[in-house]
């Protein structure tokens, strides 16, 4: 069983509630750090833009894990990529290696942090904070094969928006906004 995210890019209106919920749930003492970001994507039409909500995609081939010089990352049986924060030396190699920009350097700690799919919340039977908070229900999490079955038209490729999925094989599916297709 490999867990991942589905994001409905076509219906996201960029409220950033997912990012705010992530920040207040996971790092309330660091009001300037969120492990989920909502990015604005400009299109060829100057009056049209879209939003992409992005966090760690718990990739099958995580570059953070592959490139960490101290082995601070581990991939669990359920696919969640976790970081041993105590082992982190703050070198930011993982930040540079991740094509999705998922690990974030926290200046005050001089260490890196990343999304762990709210593992503690999952252990309590709760949804990840970002998924629970999305007012448009544009984020889902679950077993990636189940998400693929539920969203057969979703993709992990959006040219000029998402990195080439062959780099990491992300556990992310997106229903793309037609303006981006």
mmCIF file of N, CA, C and O in Angstrom, residues 75-155:
data_model
loop_
_atom_site.group_PDB
_atom_site.id
_atom_site.type_symbol
_atom_site.label_atom_id
_atom_site.label_comp_id
_atom_site.label_asym_id
_atom_site.label_seq_id
_atom_site.Cartn_x
_atom_site.Cartn_y
_atom_site.Cartn_z
ATOM 1 N N UNK A 75 11.932 5.871 3.827
ATOM 2 C CA UNK A 75 10.656 5.633 3.166
ATOM 3 C C UNK A 75 9.985 4.477 3.899
ATOM 4 O O UNK A 75 10.524 3.378 3.959
ATOM 5 N N UNK A 76 8.806 4.734 4.458
ATOM 6 C CA UNK A 76 8.074 3.726 5.210
ATOM 7 C C UNK A 76 7.367 2.757 4.271
ATOM 8 O O UNK A 76 7.220 3.026 3.083
ATOM 9 N N UNK A 77 6.899 1.646 4.805
ATOM 10 C CA UNK A 77 6.210 0.635 3.999
ATOM 11 C C UNK A 77 4.986 1.194 3.282
ATOM 12 O O UNK A 77 4.646 0.751 2.193
ATOM 13 N N UNK A 78 4.321 2.178 3.883
ATOM 14 C CA UNK A 78 3.135 2.770 3.264
ATOM 15 C C UNK A 78 3.481 3.890 2.281
ATOM 16 O O UNK A 78 2.590 4.572 1.779
ATOM 17 N N UNK A 79 4.770 4.082 2.014
ATOM 18 C CA UNK A 79 5.205 5.062 1.029
ATOM 19 C C UNK A 79 5.520 6.436 1.577
ATOM 20 O O UNK A 79 6.082 7.273 0.867
ATOM 21 N N UNK A 80 5.168 6.708 2.815
ATOM 22 C CA UNK A 80 5.447 8.026 3.388
ATOM 23 C C UNK A 80 6.958 8.188 3.550
ATOM 24 O O UNK A 80 7.634 7.316 4.096
ATOM 25 N N UNK A 81 7.463 9.315 3.076
ATOM 26 C CA UNK A 81 8.877 9.645 3.225
ATOM 27 C C UNK A 81 9.002 10.544 4.446
ATOM 28 O O UNK A 81 8.409 11.624 4.496
ATOM 29 N N UNK A 82 9.731 10.063 5.445
ATOM 30 C CA UNK A 82 9.877 10.816 6.697
ATOM 31 C C UNK A 82 11.323 11.239 6.884
ATOM 32 O O UNK A 82 12.250 10.624 6.367
ATOM 33 N N UNK A 83 11.469 12.298 7.665
ATOM 34 C CA UNK A 83 12.784 12.820 7.975
ATOM 35 C C UNK A 83 13.040 12.684 9.468
ATOM 36 O O UNK A 83 12.169 13.001 10.284
ATOM 37 N N UNK A 84 14.214 12.224 9.828
ATOM 38 C CA UNK A 84 14.657 12.227 11.222
ATOM 39 C C UNK A 84 15.241 13.620 11.446
ATOM 40 O O UNK A 84 16.392 13.894 11.065
ATOM 41 N N UNK A 85 14.436 14.472 12.046
ATOM 42 C CA UNK A 85 14.836 15.875 12.192
ATOM 43 C C UNK A 85 16.097 16.020 13.043
ATOM 44 O O UNK A 85 16.910 16.916 12.802
ATOM 45 N N UNK A 86 16.265 15.154 14.012
ATOM 46 C CA UNK A 86 17.460 15.225 14.860
ATOM 47 C C UNK A 86 18.732 14.908 14.075
ATOM 48 O O UNK A 86 19.804 15.402 14.394
ATOM 49 N N UNK A 87 18.616 14.087 13.047
ATOM 50 C CA UNK A 87 19.786 13.728 12.236
ATOM 51 C C UNK A 87 20.143 14.803 11.208
ATOM 52 O O UNK A 87 21.269 14.839 10.714
ATOM 53 N N UNK A 88 19.192 15.677 10.893
ATOM 54 C CA UNK A 88 19.424 16.716 9.876
ATOM 55 C C UNK A 88 20.551 17.648 10.312
ATOM 56 O O UNK A 88 20.586 18.115 11.454
ATOM 57 N N UNK A 89 21.459 17.939 9.375
ATOM 58 C CA UNK A 89 22.576 18.848 9.664
ATOM 59 C C UNK A 89 22.383 20.205 9.002
ATOM 60 O O UNK A 89 23.247 21.074 9.078
ATOM 61 N N UNK A 90 21.248 20.394 8.314
ATOM 62 C CA UNK A 90 20.934 21.689 7.721
ATOM 63 C C UNK A 90 21.701 22.023 6.462
ATOM 64 O O UNK A 90 21.753 23.182 6.057
ATOM 65 N N UNK A 91 22.270 21.032 5.791
ATOM 66 C CA UNK A 91 23.088 21.296 4.601
ATOM 67 C C UNK A 91 22.250 21.698 3.383
ATOM 68 O O UNK A 91 22.774 22.235 2.419
ATOM 69 N N UNK A 92 20.970 21.406 3.405
ATOM 70 C CA UNK A 92 20.016 21.744 2.348
ATOM 71 C C UNK A 92 20.228 20.982 1.041
ATOM 72 O O UNK A 92 19.702 21.358 0.003
ATOM 73 N N UNK A 93 20.979 19.898 1.078
ATOM 74 C CA UNK A 93 21.156 19.080 -0.116
ATOM 75 C C UNK A 93 19.808 18.545 -0.587
ATOM 76 O O UNK A 93 19.522 18.511 -1.782
ATOM 77 N N UNK A 94 18.957 18.159 0.351
ATOM 78 C CA UNK A 94 17.626 17.642 0.002
ATOM 79 C C UNK A 94 16.761 18.716 -0.648
ATOM 80 O O UNK A 94 15.990 18.434 -1.565
ATOM 81 N N UNK A 95 16.899 19.947 -0.190
ATOM 82 C CA UNK A 95 16.135 21.063 -0.755
ATOM 83 C C UNK A 95 16.500 21.230 -2.227
ATOM 84 O O UNK A 95 15.626 21.381 -3.081
ATOM 85 N N UNK A 96 17.778 21.175 -2.517
ATOM 86 C CA UNK A 96 18.252 21.332 -3.888
ATOM 87 C C UNK A 96 17.908 20.129 -4.757
ATOM 88 O O UNK A 96 17.684 20.266 -5.954
ATOM 89 N N UNK A 97 17.860 18.943 -4.150
ATOM 90 C CA UNK A 97 17.627 17.711 -4.919
ATOM 91 C C UNK A 97 16.159 17.505 -5.277
ATOM 92 O O UNK A 97 15.858 16.886 -6.299
ATOM 93 N N UNK A 98 15.239 18.005 -4.478
ATOM 94 C CA UNK A 98 13.811 17.760 -4.711
ATOM 95 C C UNK A 98 13.283 18.684 -5.802
ATOM 96 O O UNK A 98 13.267 19.903 -5.640
ATOM 97 N N UNK A 99 12.817 18.122 -6.924
ATOM 98 C CA UNK A 99 12.317 18.975 -8.006
ATOM 99 C C UNK A 99 10.982 19.655 -7.669
ATOM 100 O O UNK A 99 10.573 20.584 -8.357
ATOM 101 N N UNK A 100 10.325 19.215 -6.612
ATOM 102 C CA UNK A 100 9.038 19.794 -6.206
ATOM 103 C C UNK A 100 9.184 20.864 -5.127
ATOM 104 O O UNK A 100 8.209 21.485 -4.734
ATOM 105 N N UNK A 101 10.386 21.041 -4.607
ATOM 106 C CA UNK A 101 10.596 22.042 -3.566
ATOM 107 C C UNK A 101 9.929 21.671 -2.252
ATOM 108 O O UNK A 101 9.502 22.549 -1.506
ATOM 109 N N UNK A 102 9.831 20.376 -1.961
ATOM 110 C CA UNK A 102 9.103 19.948 -0.762
ATOM 111 C C UNK A 102 9.853 20.181 0.550
ATOM 112 O O UNK A 102 9.256 20.677 1.495
ATOM 113 N N UNK A 103 11.120 19.844 0.669
ATOM 114 C CA UNK A 103 11.802 20.157 1.924
ATOM 115 C C UNK A 103 12.001 21.677 2.046
ATOM 116 O O UNK A 103 12.288 22.356 1.048
ATOM 117 N N UNK A 104 11.821 22.179 3.260
ATOM 118 C CA UNK A 104 11.950 23.618 3.505
ATOM 119 C C UNK A 104 12.982 23.865 4.603
ATOM 120 O O UNK A 104 12.922 23.244 5.664
ATOM 121 N N UNK A 105 13.872 24.788 4.323
ATOM 122 C CA UNK A 105 14.883 25.161 5.305
ATOM 123 C C UNK A 105 14.245 26.118 6.305
ATOM 124 O O UNK A 105 13.610 27.100 5.927
ATOM 125 N N UNK A 106 14.405 25.816 7.600
ATOM 126 C CA UNK A 106 13.884 26.662 8.673
ATOM 127 C C UNK A 106 15.080 27.395 9.275
ATOM 128 O O UNK A 106 15.887 26.804 9.994
ATOM 129 N N UNK A 107 15.180 28.665 8.948
ATOM 130 C CA UNK A 107 16.340 29.475 9.335
ATOM 131 C C UNK A 107 16.561 29.465 10.848
ATOM 132 O O UNK A 107 17.690 29.313 11.312
ATOM 133 N N UNK A 108 15.492 29.601 11.606
ATOM 134 C CA UNK A 108 15.632 29.665 13.065
ATOM 135 C C UNK A 108 16.213 28.381 13.662
ATOM 136 O O UNK A 108 16.863 28.421 14.690
ATOM 137 N N UNK A 109 15.944 27.247 13.019
ATOM 138 C CA UNK A 109 16.478 25.965 13.501
ATOM 139 C C UNK A 109 17.783 25.592 12.812
ATOM 140 O O UNK A 109 18.494 24.719 13.278
ATOM 141 N N UNK A 110 18.017 26.209 11.671
ATOM 142 C CA UNK A 110 19.130 25.862 10.803
ATOM 143 C C UNK A 110 19.074 24.384 10.433
ATOM 144 O O UNK A 110 20.088 23.682 10.397
ATOM 145 N N UNK A 111 17.852 23.937 10.137
ATOM 146 C CA UNK A 111 17.586 22.570 9.710
ATOM 147 C C UNK A 111 16.461 22.593 8.689
ATOM 148 O O UNK A 111 15.793 23.603 8.503
ATOM 149 N N UNK A 112 16.266 21.449 8.072
ATOM 150 C CA UNK A 112 15.228 21.297 7.063
ATOM 151 C C UNK A 112 14.066 20.505 7.657
ATOM 152 O O UNK A 112 14.274 19.620 8.490
ATOM 153 N N UNK A 113 12.864 20.838 7.226
ATOM 154 C CA UNK A 113 11.660 20.075 7.587
ATOM 155 C C UNK A 113 10.892 19.782 6.305
ATOM 156 O O UNK A 113 11.021 20.491 5.321
ATOM 157 N N UNK A 114 10.053 18.724 6.345
ATOM 158 C CA UNK A 114 9.205 18.410 5.205
ATOM 159 C C UNK A 114 7.931 17.730 5.659
ATOM 160 O O UNK A 114 7.846 17.222 6.770
ATOM 161 N N UNK A 115 6.979 17.717 4.772
ATOM 162 C CA UNK A 115 5.691 17.072 5.008
ATOM 163 C C UNK A 115 5.898 15.589 5.283
ATOM 164 O O UNK A 115 6.653 14.923 4.583
ATOM 165 N N UNK A 116 5.183 15.086 6.292
ATOM 166 C CA UNK A 116 5.192 13.644 6.547
ATOM 167 C C UNK A 116 3.781 13.072 6.418
ATOM 168 O O UNK A 116 3.461 12.043 6.994
ATOM 169 N N UNK A 117 2.948 13.758 5.624
ATOM 170 C CA UNK A 117 1.561 13.392 5.377
ATOM 171 C C UNK A 117 0.774 13.378 6.686
ATOM 172 O O UNK A 117 -0.174 12.628 6.840
ATOM 173 N N UNK A 118 1.193 14.209 7.640
ATOM 174 C CA UNK A 118 0.552 14.270 8.963
ATOM 175 C C UNK A 118 0.444 12.874 9.566
ATOM 176 O O UNK A 118 -0.612 12.431 10.008
ATOM 177 N N UNK A 119 1.551 12.201 9.590
ATOM 178 C CA UNK A 119 1.614 10.824 10.058
ATOM 179 C C UNK A 119 0.978 10.632 11.435
ATOM 180 O O UNK A 119 0.278 9.654 11.682
ATOM 181 N N UNK A 120 1.193 11.584 12.334
ATOM 182 C CA UNK A 120 0.593 11.473 13.664
ATOM 183 C C UNK A 120 -0.931 11.548 13.593
ATOM 184 O O UNK A 120 -1.636 10.833 14.306
ATOM 185 N N UNK A 121 -1.450 12.379 12.700
ATOM 186 C CA UNK A 121 -2.911 12.470 12.523
ATOM 187 C C UNK A 121 -3.450 11.179 11.906
ATOM 188 O O UNK A 121 -4.498 10.679 12.316
ATOM 189 N N UNK A 122 -2.742 10.637 10.927
ATOM 190 C CA UNK A 122 -3.173 9.375 10.320
ATOM 191 C C UNK A 122 -3.221 8.262 11.362
ATOM 192 O O UNK A 122 -4.151 7.447 11.372
ATOM 193 N N UNK A 123 -2.235 8.237 12.255
ATOM 194 C CA UNK A 123 -2.199 7.226 13.311
ATOM 195 C C UNK A 123 -3.416 7.327 14.235
ATOM 196 O O UNK A 123 -3.845 6.326 14.807
ATOM 197 N N UNK A 124 -3.983 8.534 14.352
ATOM 198 C CA UNK A 124 -5.178 8.737 15.180
ATOM 199 C C UNK A 124 -6.470 8.568 14.382
ATOM 200 O O UNK A 124 -7.552 8.813 14.894
ATOM 201 N N UNK A 125 -6.348 8.203 13.090
ATOM 202 C CA UNK A 125 -7.535 8.020 12.257
ATOM 203 C C UNK A 125 -8.073 9.315 11.669
ATOM 204 O O UNK A 125 -9.200 9.346 11.173
ATOM 205 N N UNK A 126 -7.273 10.366 11.699
ATOM 206 C CA UNK A 126 -7.676 11.668 11.163
ATOM 207 C C UNK A 126 -7.087 11.871 9.778
ATOM 208 O O UNK A 126 -6.135 11.194 9.384
ATOM 209 N N UNK A 127 -7.640 12.825 9.056
ATOM 210 C CA UNK A 127 -7.118 13.202 7.744
ATOM 211 C C UNK A 127 -5.887 14.089 7.907
ATOM 212 O O UNK A 127 -5.745 14.769 8.935
ATOM 213 N N UNK A 128 -5.023 14.144 6.894
ATOM 214 C CA UNK A 128 -3.962 15.154 6.911
ATOM 215 C C UNK A 128 -4.610 16.540 7.039
ATOM 216 O O UNK A 128 -5.707 16.775 6.519
ATOM 217 N N UNK A 129 -3.951 17.440 7.739
ATOM 218 C CA UNK A 129 -4.515 18.768 8.004
ATOM 219 C C UNK A 129 -4.914 19.490 6.725
ATOM 220 O O UNK A 129 -5.986 20.107 6.655
ATOM 221 N N UNK A 130 -4.091 19.416 5.694
ATOM 222 C CA UNK A 130 -4.387 20.124 4.440
ATOM 223 C C UNK A 130 -5.649 19.590 3.779
ATOM 224 O O UNK A 130 -6.466 20.348 3.258
ATOM 225 N N UNK A 131 -5.811 18.267 3.804
ATOM 226 C CA UNK A 131 -6.977 17.623 3.192
ATOM 227 C C UNK A 131 -8.237 18.004 3.959
ATOM 228 O O UNK A 131 -9.252 18.379 3.377
ATOM 229 N N UNK A 132 -8.160 17.925 5.284
ATOM 230 C CA UNK A 132 -9.320 18.239 6.113
ATOM 231 C C UNK A 132 -9.753 19.699 5.964
ATOM 232 O O UNK A 132 -10.946 20.003 5.983
ATOM 233 N N UNK A 133 -8.794 20.589 5.790
ATOM 234 C CA UNK A 133 -9.093 22.021 5.779
ATOM 235 C C UNK A 133 -9.593 22.555 4.438
ATOM 236 O O UNK A 133 -10.238 23.605 4.411
ATOM 237 N N UNK A 134 -9.328 21.888 3.345
ATOM 238 C CA UNK A 134 -9.661 22.443 2.024
ATOM 239 C C UNK A 134 -11.172 22.654 1.898
ATOM 240 O O UNK A 134 -11.938 21.692 1.859
ATOM 241 N N UNK A 135 -11.621 23.914 1.792
ATOM 242 C CA UNK A 135 -13.060 24.185 1.729
ATOM 243 C C UNK A 135 -13.705 23.733 0.418
ATOM 244 O O UNK A 135 -14.909 23.516 0.369
ATOM 245 N N UNK A 136 -12.915 23.546 -0.611
ATOM 246 C CA UNK A 136 -13.448 23.093 -1.894
ATOM 247 C C UNK A 136 -13.314 21.598 -2.102
ATOM 248 O O UNK A 136 -13.657 21.088 -3.164
ATOM 249 N N UNK A 137 -12.803 20.896 -1.099
ATOM 250 C CA UNK A 137 -12.553 19.452 -1.189
ATOM 251 C C UNK A 137 -11.712 19.119 -2.420
ATOM 252 O O UNK A 137 -11.952 18.139 -3.113
ATOM 253 N N UNK A 138 -10.689 19.931 -2.663
ATOM 254 C CA UNK A 138 -9.818 19.761 -3.828
ATOM 255 C C UNK A 138 -8.595 18.918 -3.541
ATOM 256 O O UNK A 138 -7.810 18.645 -4.454
ATOM 257 N N UNK A 139 -8.396 18.530 -2.301
ATOM 258 C CA UNK A 139 -7.284 17.659 -1.922
ATOM 259 C C UNK A 139 -7.847 16.376 -1.334
ATOM 260 O O UNK A 139 -8.768 16.411 -0.525
ATOM 261 N N UNK A 140 -7.276 15.260 -1.760
ATOM 262 C CA UNK A 140 -7.605 13.960 -1.191
ATOM 263 C C UNK A 140 -6.295 13.249 -0.921
ATOM 264 O O UNK A 140 -5.285 13.515 -1.566
ATOM 265 N N UNK A 141 -6.322 12.350 0.022
ATOM 266 C CA UNK A 141 -5.179 11.479 0.234
ATOM 267 C C UNK A 141 -5.736 10.066 0.282
ATOM 268 O O UNK A 141 -6.919 9.839 0.540
ATOM 269 N N UNK A 142 -4.880 9.113 0.003
ATOM 270 C CA UNK A 142 -5.287 7.722 0.102
ATOM 271 C C UNK A 142 -4.279 6.829 -0.580
ATOM 272 O O UNK A 142 -3.203 7.275 -0.994
ATOM 273 N N UNK A 143 -4.638 5.572 -0.702
ATOM 274 C CA UNK A 143 -3.809 4.596 -1.391
ATOM 275 C C UNK A 143 -3.772 5.010 -2.858
ATOM 276 O O UNK A 143 -4.805 5.273 -3.465
ATOM 277 N N UNK A 144 -2.602 5.133 -3.431
ATOM 278 C CA UNK A 144 -2.451 5.727 -4.766
ATOM 279 C C UNK A 144 -3.218 4.940 -5.836
ATOM 280 O O UNK A 144 -3.811 5.545 -6.732
ATOM 281 N N UNK A 145 -3.261 3.617 -5.735
ATOM 282 C CA UNK A 145 -4.026 2.847 -6.718
ATOM 283 C C UNK A 145 -5.516 3.149 -6.605
ATOM 284 O O UNK A 145 -6.222 3.212 -7.611
ATOM 285 N N UNK A 146 -6.006 3.348 -5.399
ATOM 286 C CA UNK A 146 -7.407 3.721 -5.195
ATOM 287 C C UNK A 146 -7.704 5.108 -5.746
ATOM 288 O O UNK A 146 -8.767 5.342 -6.341
ATOM 289 N N UNK A 147 -6.767 6.037 -5.564
ATOM 290 C CA UNK A 147 -6.940 7.381 -6.119
ATOM 291 C C UNK A 147 -6.960 7.334 -7.643
ATOM 292 O O UNK A 147 -7.752 8.036 -8.285
ATOM 293 N N UNK A 148 -6.098 6.500 -8.218
ATOM 294 C CA UNK A 148 -6.084 6.355 -9.687
ATOM 295 C C UNK A 148 -7.406 5.796 -10.179
ATOM 296 O O UNK A 148 -7.932 6.236 -11.206
ATOM 297 N N UNK A 149 -7.967 4.841 -9.450
ATOM 298 C CA UNK A 149 -9.258 4.259 -9.841
ATOM 299 C C UNK A 149 -10.389 5.284 -9.711
ATOM 300 O O UNK A 149 -11.282 5.340 -10.553
ATOM 301 N N UNK A 150 -10.329 6.110 -8.669
ATOM 302 C CA UNK A 150 -11.363 7.127 -8.451
ATOM 303 C C UNK A 150 -11.253 8.299 -9.412
ATOM 304 O O UNK A 150 -12.242 8.984 -9.673
ATOM 305 N N UNK A 151 -10.055 8.550 -9.909
ATOM 306 C CA UNK A 151 -9.804 9.708 -10.777
ATOM 307 C C UNK A 151 -9.026 9.243 -12.011
ATOM 308 O O UNK A 151 -7.844 9.588 -12.180
ATOM 309 N N UNK A 152 -9.662 8.471 -12.880
ATOM 310 C CA UNK A 152 -8.937 7.864 -14.010
ATOM 311 C C UNK A 152 -8.375 8.881 -15.014
ATOM 312 O O UNK A 152 -7.445 8.550 -15.737
ATOM 313 N N UNK A 153 -8.897 10.094 -15.022
ATOM 314 C CA UNK A 153 -8.394 11.105 -15.955
ATOM 315 C C UNK A 153 -7.292 11.968 -15.348
ATOM 316 O O UNK A 153 -6.755 12.848 -16.022
ATOM 317 N N UNK A 154 -6.970 11.744 -14.086
ATOM 318 C CA UNK A 154 -5.932 12.533 -13.425
ATOM 319 C C UNK A 154 -4.561 12.150 -13.971
ATOM 320 O O UNK A 154 -4.371 11.072 -14.517
ATOM 321 N N UNK A 155 -3.613 13.053 -13.801
ATOM 322 C CA UNK A 155 -2.270 12.871 -14.357
ATOM 323 C C UNK A 155 -1.215 13.300 -13.342
ATOM 324 O O UNK A 155 -1.533 13.986 -12.360
#
